[in-house]
Tab-separated table of C-alpha atoms and ligand atoms in Angstrom:
chain	number	residue	atom	x	y	z
E	1	MET	CA	33.921	123.855	1.388
E	2	PRO	CA	35.377	122.490	4.611
E	3	ASP	CA	37.183	124.899	6.892
E	4	ILE	CA	40.882	124.571	7.332
E	5	LEU	CA	41.472	123.400	10.855
E	6	ARG	CA	43.944	125.493	12.867
E	7	PRO	CA	47.142	123.562	13.738
E	8	GLU	CA	46.624	124.121	17.479
E	9	ASP	CA	43.101	122.697	17.280
E	10	LYS	CA	44.403	119.696	15.376
E	11	GLN	CA	47.057	119.172	18.054
E	12	ALA	CA	44.486	119.430	20.839
E	13	ILE	CA	42.283	116.819	19.134
E	14	ILE	CA	45.204	114.399	18.750
E	15	GLN	CA	46.235	114.760	22.381
E	16	THR	CA	42.664	114.316	23.567
E	17	ALA	CA	42.321	111.148	21.463
E	18	ASP	CA	45.387	109.714	23.209
E	19	SER	CA	43.780	110.432	26.580
E	20	LEU	CA	40.457	108.699	25.800
E	21	ILE	CA	41.682	105.503	24.148
E	22	GLU	CA	41.199	103.472	27.321
E	23	GLU	CA	37.588	104.565	27.538
E	24	ALA	CA	37.098	103.657	23.853
E	25	VAL	CA	38.601	100.187	24.397
E	26	ASP	CA	36.401	99.673	27.424
E	27	PHE	CA	33.313	100.642	25.390
E	28	LEU	CA	34.391	98.204	22.659
E	29	GLN	CA	34.922	95.375	25.149
E	30	GLY	CA	31.393	95.856	26.482
E	31	MET	CA	30.008	95.630	22.943
E	32	LEU	CA	32.022	92.475	22.204
E	33	ARG	CA	30.479	90.797	25.242
E	34	ILE	CA	27.013	91.042	23.657
E	35	PRO	CA	26.666	88.053	21.282
E	36	SER	CA	24.775	89.757	18.433
E	37	VAL	CA	25.277	86.817	16.089
E	38	ASN	CA	23.673	86.824	12.653
E	39	PRO	CA	22.222	84.514	11.524
E	40	PRO	CA	19.796	84.525	13.147
E	41	GLY	CA	20.254	88.032	14.627
E	42	ALA	CA	20.550	87.497	18.382
E	43	ALA	CA	20.703	90.118	21.156
E	44	TYR	CA	20.018	93.084	18.867
E	45	PRO	CA	17.942	95.037	21.436
E	46	GLU	CA	20.701	94.595	24.056
E	47	CYS	CA	23.393	95.769	21.674
E	48	ALA	CA	21.297	98.744	20.492
E	49	SER	CA	20.610	99.751	24.128
E	50	TYR	CA	24.267	99.435	25.040
E	51	ILE	CA	25.251	101.874	22.273
E	52	GLY	CA	22.202	104.077	22.834
E	53	GLU	CA	22.889	104.447	26.559
E	54	ARG	CA	26.462	105.487	25.879
E	55	LEU	CA	25.350	108.039	23.282
E	56	GLU	CA	22.734	109.391	25.670
E	57	ALA	CA	25.347	109.738	28.418
E	58	LEU	CA	27.444	111.719	25.945
E	59	GLY	CA	24.548	114.113	25.267
E	60	TYR	CA	23.029	112.699	22.070
E	61	GLN	CA	19.305	112.575	21.360
E	62	VAL	CA	18.694	108.856	20.918
E	63	GLU	CA	15.933	106.912	19.255
E	64	TYR	CA	15.427	103.237	18.567
E	65	ILE	CA	14.023	102.070	15.261
E	66	ALA	CA	12.379	98.677	15.583
E	67	LEU	CA	10.080	96.619	13.398
E	68	SER	CA	6.642	95.130	13.860
E	69	ALA	CA	6.426	91.341	13.653
E	70	ALA	CA	4.960	91.584	10.138
E	71	GLU	CA	7.721	93.922	8.916
E	72	ASN	CA	10.197	91.628	10.592
E	73	ALA	CA	8.970	88.651	8.594
E	74	GLU	CA	9.216	90.644	5.364
E	75	LEU	CA	12.559	92.397	5.859
E	76	ALA	CA	14.338	89.654	7.807
E	77	PRO	CA	13.001	86.392	6.339
E	78	TYR	CA	15.894	84.369	7.799
E	79	GLY	CA	15.750	86.096	11.174
E	80	GLU	CA	13.659	83.465	13.012
E	81	GLY	CA	11.290	86.178	14.245
E	82	LEU	CA	13.904	87.703	16.551
E	83	PRO	CA	13.529	91.452	17.171
E	84	ARG	CA	15.411	93.834	14.863
E	85	THR	CA	16.350	97.056	16.702
E	86	ASN	CA	18.512	99.851	15.292
E	87	VAL	CA	19.865	102.764	17.304
E	88	PHE	CA	20.122	106.331	15.996
E	89	GLY	CA	21.779	109.191	17.908
E	90	ARG	CA	21.892	112.876	17.024
E	91	LEU	CA	24.043	115.714	18.314
E	92	PRO	CA	22.570	118.852	16.791
E	93	GLY	CA	24.808	121.625	15.498
E	94	LEU	CA	23.897	125.086	14.257
E	95	PRO	CA	20.725	125.346	12.145
E	96	SER	CA	21.238	124.460	8.459
E	97	SER	CA	24.796	123.332	9.106
E	98	PRO	CA	26.229	120.209	7.416
E	99	VAL	CA	25.419	116.784	8.879
E	100	ILE	CA	27.895	113.931	9.138
E	101	HIS	CA	26.424	110.501	9.764
E	102	PHE	CA	28.594	107.691	11.127
E	103	ASN	CA	27.242	104.188	10.692
E	104	GLY	CA	28.231	100.726	11.814
E	105	HIS	CA	26.515	97.365	11.839
E	106	MET	CA	26.084	95.649	15.190
E	107	ASP	CA	25.669	92.120	13.860
E	108	VAL	CA	28.563	89.683	13.788
E	109	VAL	CA	28.959	86.373	11.963
E	110	PRO	CA	28.843	83.060	13.862
E	111	VAL	CA	31.904	82.157	15.900
E	112	GLY	CA	33.127	78.871	14.390
E	113	MET	CA	35.530	76.539	16.153
E	114	GLY	CA	39.092	76.678	17.397
E	115	TRP	CA	39.286	80.002	19.264
E	116	SER	CA	42.184	80.461	21.687
E	117	THR	CA	40.283	83.159	23.573
E	118	ALA	CA	36.626	83.615	24.559
E	119	PRO	CA	34.861	84.836	21.378
E	120	PHE	CA	32.600	87.100	23.470
E	121	GLY	CA	35.205	87.959	26.088
E	122	GLY	CA	36.791	91.137	24.718
E	123	GLU	CA	40.204	90.122	26.035
E	124	VAL	CA	43.156	92.470	25.482
E	125	ARG	CA	46.402	90.700	24.646
E	126	ALA	CA	49.637	92.275	23.334
E	127	GLY	CA	47.985	95.481	22.197
E	128	ARG	CA	45.000	93.874	20.484
E	129	VAL	CA	41.364	93.457	21.490
E	130	TYR	CA	39.993	89.978	20.750
E	131	GLY	CA	36.464	88.892	20.042
E	132	ARG	CA	33.963	88.183	17.297
E	133	GLY	CA	33.266	91.581	15.737
E	134	ALA	CA	36.436	93.304	17.018
E	135	ALA	CA	37.369	94.185	13.425
E	136	ASP	CA	34.039	93.633	11.640
E	137	MET	CA	32.924	95.953	13.006
E	138	LYS	CA	32.282	96.830	16.616
E	139	GLY	CA	35.751	98.386	16.617
E	140	GLY	CA	34.454	100.763	13.950
E	141	ILE	CA	31.484	101.722	16.125
E	142	ALA	CA	33.796	102.458	19.077
E	143	ALA	CA	36.009	104.569	16.786
E	144	GLN	CA	33.133	106.618	15.361
E	145	VAL	CA	31.751	107.454	18.816
E	146	TYR	CA	35.134	108.384	20.331
E	147	ALA	CA	36.342	110.345	17.291
E	148	VAL	CA	33.567	112.839	17.993
E	149	GLU	CA	34.451	112.808	21.695
E	150	ALA	CA	38.082	113.669	20.873
E	151	ILE	CA	36.854	116.919	19.289
E	152	ARG	CA	34.408	117.792	22.038
E	153	ARG	CA	36.719	116.988	24.941
E	154	ALA	CA	39.447	119.060	23.312
E	155	GLY	CA	37.194	121.991	24.195
E	156	LEU	CA	36.031	122.537	20.600
E	157	GLN	CA	32.440	123.121	19.657
E	158	LEU	CA	31.246	121.440	16.468
E	159	GLN	CA	29.350	123.787	14.169
E	160	GLY	CA	27.631	121.009	12.224
E	161	THR	CA	25.474	118.080	13.298
E	162	VAL	CA	26.774	114.601	14.114
E	163	GLU	CA	24.657	111.488	13.780
E	164	GLN	CA	25.604	107.974	14.859
E	165	SER	CA	23.787	104.784	13.981
E	166	GLY	CA	24.195	101.139	14.898
E	167	VAL	CA	22.229	98.896	12.573
E	168	VAL	CA	21.260	95.248	12.227
E	169	ASP	CA	21.475	92.659	9.471
E	170	GLU	CA	24.389	93.899	7.368
E	171	GLU	CA	25.832	90.401	7.301
E	172	SER	CA	22.625	88.831	5.969
E	173	THR	CA	22.387	91.304	3.023
E	174	GLY	CA	19.018	91.379	1.207
E	175	ASN	CA	17.675	93.600	-1.562
E	176	ARG	CA	15.892	95.339	1.306
E	177	ASN	CA	16.853	94.900	4.932
E	178	ALA	CA	15.925	95.774	8.503
E	179	GLY	CA	19.071	97.831	9.162
E	180	MET	CA	20.618	100.483	6.928
E	181	GLY	CA	18.064	99.694	4.213
E	182	LEU	CA	15.270	100.512	6.664
E	183	LEU	CA	16.873	103.812	7.764
E	184	VAL	CA	17.003	104.856	4.111
E	185	GLU	CA	13.414	103.721	3.454
E	186	GLN	CA	12.227	105.698	6.491
E	187	GLY	CA	14.012	108.824	5.285
E	188	LEU	CA	16.344	109.033	8.302
E	189	ILE	CA	19.182	109.015	5.804
E	190	ALA	CA	18.308	111.223	2.854
E	191	PRO	CA	19.971	113.822	0.610
E	192	GLU	CA	17.882	116.638	2.190
E	193	ARG	CA	19.177	115.921	5.664
E	194	THR	CA	22.471	114.036	5.422
E	195	THR	CA	25.587	115.674	3.945
E	196	TYR	CA	28.303	113.108	4.579
E	197	ILE	CA	28.189	109.419	5.509
E	198	VAL	CA	31.040	107.340	6.876
E	199	ILE	CA	30.515	103.603	7.298
E	200	THR	CA	33.223	102.330	9.619
E	201	GLU	CA	33.775	98.852	8.098
E	202	PRO	CA	37.285	97.360	8.190
E	203	LEU	CA	39.286	98.053	5.010
E	204	ASN	CA	42.535	98.877	6.856
E	205	VAL	CA	43.302	102.128	8.614
E	206	ASP	CA	45.229	103.615	5.664
E	207	ASN	CA	42.624	102.933	2.961
E	208	ILE	CA	39.546	104.881	1.995
E	209	CYS	CA	37.035	102.550	0.422
E	210	LEU	CA	34.990	104.248	-2.300
E	211	GLY	CA	32.806	101.345	-3.354
E	212	HIS	CA	32.185	97.668	-3.654
E	213	ARG	CA	31.840	95.061	-6.370
E	214	GLY	CA	28.373	93.859	-7.302
E	215	ALA	CA	26.817	90.480	-6.561
E	216	ILE	CA	24.100	88.136	-7.741
E	217	TRP	CA	23.184	85.149	-5.601
E	218	GLY	CA	20.859	82.823	-7.442
E	219	GLU	CA	19.694	79.331	-8.061
E	220	ILE	CA	19.327	77.423	-11.299
E	221	GLN	CA	17.209	74.314	-11.511
E	222	THR	CA	17.146	71.777	-14.316
E	223	PHE	CA	14.235	69.407	-14.857
E	224	GLY	CA	13.995	65.905	-16.267
E	225	ARG	CA	11.795	62.825	-16.061
E	226	GLN	CA	12.168	60.051	-13.528
E	227	SER	CA	12.738	56.495	-14.602
E	228	HIS	CA	14.140	53.315	-13.121
E	229	GLY	CA	17.926	53.357	-12.886
E	230	SER	CA	18.082	50.149	-14.890
E	231	THR	CA	16.367	51.850	-17.837
E	232	PRO	CA	17.810	55.377	-17.932
E	233	ALA	CA	16.935	55.776	-21.614
E	234	GLN	CA	13.277	56.016	-20.579
E	235	GLY	CA	13.952	59.032	-18.380
E	236	VAL	CA	15.517	62.460	-18.744
E	237	ASN	CA	18.413	62.972	-16.350
E	238	ALA	CA	18.207	66.437	-14.732
E	239	LEU	CA	21.580	65.958	-13.067
E	240	GLU	CA	23.331	65.286	-16.373
E	241	HIS	CA	21.673	68.407	-17.785
E	242	MET	CA	23.096	70.391	-14.901
E	243	ALA	CA	26.544	68.863	-15.338
E	244	GLY	CA	26.522	69.917	-18.999
E	245	PHE	CA	25.503	73.447	-18.088
E	246	ILE	CA	28.193	73.784	-15.413
E	247	ASP	CA	30.788	72.417	-17.811
E	248	GLU	CA	29.837	74.954	-20.486
E	249	VAL	CA	29.998	77.812	-17.972
E	250	ALA	CA	33.410	76.621	-16.777
E	251	ARG	CA	34.757	76.380	-20.336
E	252	CYS	CA	33.146	79.394	-21.973
E	253	LEU	CA	32.236	82.001	-19.351
E	254	MET	CA	34.606	81.648	-16.394
E	255	PRO	CA	37.794	82.334	-18.413
E	256	GLN	CA	36.200	85.559	-19.687
E	257	LEU	CA	35.253	86.615	-16.166
E	258	ARG	CA	38.802	86.070	-14.947
E	259	GLN	CA	39.989	88.511	-17.652
E	260	ARG	CA	37.716	91.299	-16.398
E	261	GLN	CA	39.791	93.404	-14.040
E	262	ASN	CA	38.236	95.810	-11.599
E	263	ARG	CA	39.067	99.382	-12.606
E	264	TYR	CA	40.002	100.242	-8.991
E	265	PRO	CA	42.149	98.125	-6.634
E	266	VAL	CA	40.145	95.576	-4.648
E	267	VAL	CA	41.339	94.563	-1.183
E	268	PRO	CA	42.345	91.715	-1.184
E	269	ALA	CA	43.896	91.742	-4.669
E	270	THR	CA	42.802	88.120	-5.307
E	271	ALA	CA	39.278	89.536	-5.689
E	272	ASN	CA	40.307	91.939	-8.437
E	273	THR	CA	38.374	90.246	-11.251
E	274	ALA	CA	34.800	89.246	-11.942
E	275	SER	CA	33.927	85.738	-10.784
E	276	LEU	CA	31.299	83.030	-10.711
E	277	SER	CA	31.247	80.162	-8.274
E	278	PHE	CA	28.809	77.240	-7.976
E	279	ASN	CA	28.549	76.628	-4.257
E	280	VAL	CA	25.641	74.247	-3.508
E	281	ILE	CA	24.304	71.419	-5.655
E	282	GLN	CA	21.338	69.189	-4.960
E	283	GLY	CA	19.733	66.516	-7.088
E	284	GLY	CA	18.464	62.981	-7.111
E	285	THR	CA	16.950	60.846	-4.399
E	286	HIS	CA	18.240	57.315	-4.769
E	287	VAL	CA	20.945	55.372	-6.547
E	288	ASN	CA	18.541	53.457	-8.790
E	289	SER	CA	16.297	56.347	-9.905
E	290	VAL	CA	17.025	58.797	-12.705
E	291	PRO	CA	16.616	62.257	-11.110
E	292	ASP	CA	13.925	64.596	-12.391
E	293	SER	CA	15.360	67.692	-10.745
E	294	CYS	CA	18.728	69.208	-9.937
E	295	SER	CA	19.510	72.640	-8.532
E	296	VAL	CA	22.674	74.616	-8.128
E	297	ALA	CA	23.258	77.820	-6.132
E	298	PHE	CA	25.697	80.288	-7.628
E	299	ASP	CA	27.526	83.405	-6.466
E	300	ARG	CA	28.424	85.838	-9.244
E	301	ARG	CA	30.618	88.826	-8.377
E	302	LEU	CA	30.698	91.834	-10.687
E	303	VAL	CA	33.526	94.307	-11.212
E	304	THR	CA	32.494	97.954	-11.101
E	305	ASP	CA	32.284	98.271	-14.923
E	306	GLU	CA	29.730	95.455	-15.204
E	307	THR	CA	25.959	95.759	-14.900
E	308	LEU	CA	23.497	93.352	-13.315
E	309	ALA	CA	21.559	93.173	-16.592
E	310	ASP	CA	24.626	92.072	-18.578
E	311	ALA	CA	25.678	89.555	-15.935
E	312	ARG	CA	22.234	87.962	-15.979
E	313	GLN	CA	22.095	87.945	-19.768
E	314	GLU	CA	25.363	86.006	-19.995
E	315	LEU	CA	23.913	83.208	-17.892
E	316	TRP	CA	20.558	83.297	-19.670
E	317	ASN	CA	22.317	83.058	-23.056
E	318	ILE	CA	24.019	79.819	-22.047
E	319	LEU	CA	20.812	78.390	-20.575
E	320	GLU	CA	18.774	79.379	-23.650
E	321	GLY	CA	21.471	78.084	-25.987
E	322	ARG	CA	21.319	74.710	-24.284
E	323	ALA	CA	17.519	74.666	-24.397
E	324	GLN	CA	17.823	75.086	-28.190
E	325	ILE	CA	20.362	72.338	-28.843
E	326	VAL	CA	20.174	69.817	-25.980
E	327	PRO	CA	17.098	67.574	-26.286
E	328	GLY	CA	14.836	67.786	-23.228
E	329	PHE	CA	16.784	70.612	-21.528
E	330	ARG	CA	14.410	72.586	-19.312
E	331	TYR	CA	15.422	75.001	-16.576
E	332	GLU	CA	14.345	77.711	-14.150
E	333	TYR	CA	16.461	80.707	-13.060
E	334	LYS	CA	15.838	82.454	-9.722
E	335	GLU	CA	17.649	85.158	-7.752
E	336	ARG	CA	17.805	85.629	-4.010
E	337	TYR	CA	19.960	88.752	-3.876
E	338	ALA	CA	21.276	91.243	-6.392
E	339	ALA	CA	23.372	94.324	-5.719
E	340	ALA	CA	24.820	96.537	-8.425
E	341	PRO	CA	28.447	97.619	-8.092
E	342	THR	CA	28.889	100.933	-6.273
E	343	TRP	CA	31.625	103.517	-6.719
E	344	VAL	CA	31.778	107.172	-5.641
E	345	SER	CA	34.067	109.989	-6.730
E	346	ALA	CA	37.239	110.793	-4.782
E	347	ASP	CA	36.872	114.416	-5.767
E	348	THR	CA	34.581	115.469	-2.897
E	349	PRO	CA	35.143	117.362	0.361
E	350	LEU	CA	34.481	114.146	2.322
E	351	VAL	CA	37.175	112.114	0.586
E	352	GLN	CA	39.641	114.995	0.491
E	353	SER	CA	39.253	115.666	4.227
E	354	PHE	CA	39.857	112.009	5.068
E	355	THR	CA	42.809	111.899	2.677
E	356	SER	CA	44.563	114.825	4.324
E	357	ALA	CA	43.754	113.518	7.824
E	358	ILE	CA	45.314	110.132	6.964
E	359	GLN	CA	48.377	111.900	5.563
E	360	HIS	CA	48.661	113.958	8.722
E	361	ILE	CA	48.325	111.056	11.186
E	362	LEU	CA	49.962	108.162	9.318
E	363	GLY	CA	52.330	110.113	7.085
E	364	ARG	CA	51.238	108.328	3.927
E	365	THR	CA	48.791	108.755	1.092
E	366	PRO	CA	45.723	106.520	1.478
E	367	GLY	CA	44.733	103.947	-1.096
E	368	TYR	CA	41.346	104.462	-2.761
E	369	VAL	CA	40.099	100.901	-2.716
E	370	CYS	CA	37.089	98.775	-3.584
E	371	SER	CA	35.540	96.252	-1.210
E	372	PRO	CA	35.300	92.675	-2.542
E	373	GLY	CA	31.864	92.059	-1.007
E	374	THR	CA	28.770	94.220	-1.020
E	375	ASP	CA	27.974	96.323	2.039
E	376	ASP	CA	25.488	98.904	3.304
E	377	GLN	CA	26.996	101.641	1.117
E	378	ARG	CA	24.665	100.446	-1.650
E	379	PHE	CA	21.573	101.625	0.256
E	380	VAL	CA	23.065	105.091	0.772
E	381	VAL	CA	24.438	105.640	-2.723
E	382	GLN	CA	21.955	103.731	-4.883
E	383	ASN	CA	18.709	103.983	-2.913
E	384	ALA	CA	19.065	107.303	-1.083
E	385	GLY	CA	21.133	108.902	-3.854
E	386	ILE	CA	23.828	110.329	-1.569
E	387	GLU	CA	27.201	110.461	-3.316
E	388	GLN	CA	29.375	111.542	-0.377
E	389	CYS	CA	29.524	108.169	1.352
E	390	ILE	CA	32.746	106.327	2.129
E	391	ILE	CA	33.862	103.279	4.059
E	392	TYR	CA	36.598	104.056	6.545
E	393	GLY	CA	37.361	102.236	9.786
E	394	PRO	CA	40.108	100.840	12.004
E	395	GLY	CA	39.900	97.096	11.352
E	396	GLU	CA	42.042	95.000	9.027
E	397	ILE	CA	40.004	93.257	6.341
E	398	THR	CA	42.003	90.040	6.871
E	399	GLN	CA	40.559	89.880	10.401
E	400	ALA	CA	36.930	89.811	9.272
E	401	HIS	CA	35.041	86.544	9.880
E	402	ILE	CA	38.124	84.598	11.107
E	403	VAL	CA	38.891	82.584	14.232
E	404	ASP	CA	40.558	84.741	16.946
E	405	GLU	CA	39.339	87.946	15.264
E	406	SER	CA	41.087	90.967	16.752
E	407	LEU	CA	41.761	94.670	16.393
E	408	ALA	CA	45.038	96.504	17.027
E	409	ILE	CA	44.511	99.213	19.634
E	410	ALA	CA	47.042	101.361	17.736
E	411	ASP	CA	44.778	101.210	14.659
E	412	LEU	CA	41.722	102.047	16.753
E	413	LEU	CA	43.539	105.113	18.079
E	414	ALA	CA	44.826	106.183	14.644
E	415	SER	CA	41.332	105.930	13.157
E	416	ILE	CA	39.872	107.948	16.045
E	417	LYS	CA	42.367	110.737	15.313
E	418	ILE	CA	41.787	110.575	11.567
E	419	MET	CA	38.001	110.608	11.840
E	420	ALA	CA	38.133	113.376	14.427
E	421	ILE	CA	40.339	115.661	12.322
E	422	ALA	CA	38.298	115.036	9.178
E	423	THR	CA	35.030	115.638	11.056
E	424	ALA	CA	36.285	118.855	12.639
E	425	GLU	CA	37.338	120.074	9.211
E	426	LEU	CA	34.068	119.096	7.491
E	427	LEU	CA	31.731	120.514	10.149
E	428	GLY	CA	33.854	123.394	11.406
E	429	VAL	CA	34.769	123.995	15.065
E	430	GLN	CA	34.839	126.971	17.426
E	431	LYS	CA	36.707	127.286	20.629
E	432	GLY	CA	34.188	126.536	23.424
E	433	ASP	CA	34.047	128.415	26.700
R	1	LIG	ZN1	31.092	94.283	8.202
């Protein structure tokens, strides 16, 4: 069980956090100036070195986990061959003490148009830091590093071990990937060596995120037979087959999905049900030819009570049903990405420590929320089998992936205090000399 932190130690940590916020903002600004945009995954080695050098200066043992070109092609198929480099820092505690691992992804989504500030400038304006990745989630990386510093610079010695990682390719997902997925595959994150994991994604400073909905990204293709557009009866129109399928899904399946509520509150609440969306359609070549092929890409989101198998079966049932009754209906179903929903218990020392730290700093009870999209928690919980893994970070979810993305410095500071108090409680501290 976690130790109860003495009130004077708690007070010292809070005061120290106040005194190092400028340094944390400065570290964040430096990170924001490295354009680690994904896709395709630019400037990863620079960003990893930037974090690694800071960790080294703070006394961590640092290693870089990179891929060979062949592994790169396999784990990052859309990465244009650019190097994938992760950074992993370790601050050892007493032997056989608990280990807390803080993780953040270094990649940011493309900038888009219409910014009023330099997207890679790290400008501070009216108490907020601006830049692509300020909220999602370089701000989280700055918070995780300086939360541990708030404990150490308060003159307290951590009894347990702290690990910090900055990983690539969270934004590009994948059933496997070159970032957190790779750390799990290599056994750097494993139940034998990692007690607690905190992923510092932005779900708002007063929420603890215990899981995410599931997702299937796939493609369905219908086939037909070409004929001249003047004699369509001689062909089989693949596009009309697809239109019929989409219409049946819209009439028969989508209303059911909208009825399926997530058991736990999703942030934002508009994502609180299951959903299916057809997002790309391609078919036909010319106005006077009956098309022999049509494809549609779909994005199915699963609430935490659904399974991947059931979600697939629902689509297959409609496709099979149409193959039985619609003359000439032929199809192919393919998936590009599938992630089962993830949810962990709130009844663990990790969640309880964060809950009481949030109460102490913000004076309110945190929400236990579910993320609308999938994230790297799936690798930790589903692949590594570690249950004590939460998402907690300073950013606001509404800031993720938008123009003029920013982070409130007050939230960065609050999260540093919260993570520091929870960490001190989970690992135990002793007064240093
Ligand atoms: Zn993120």
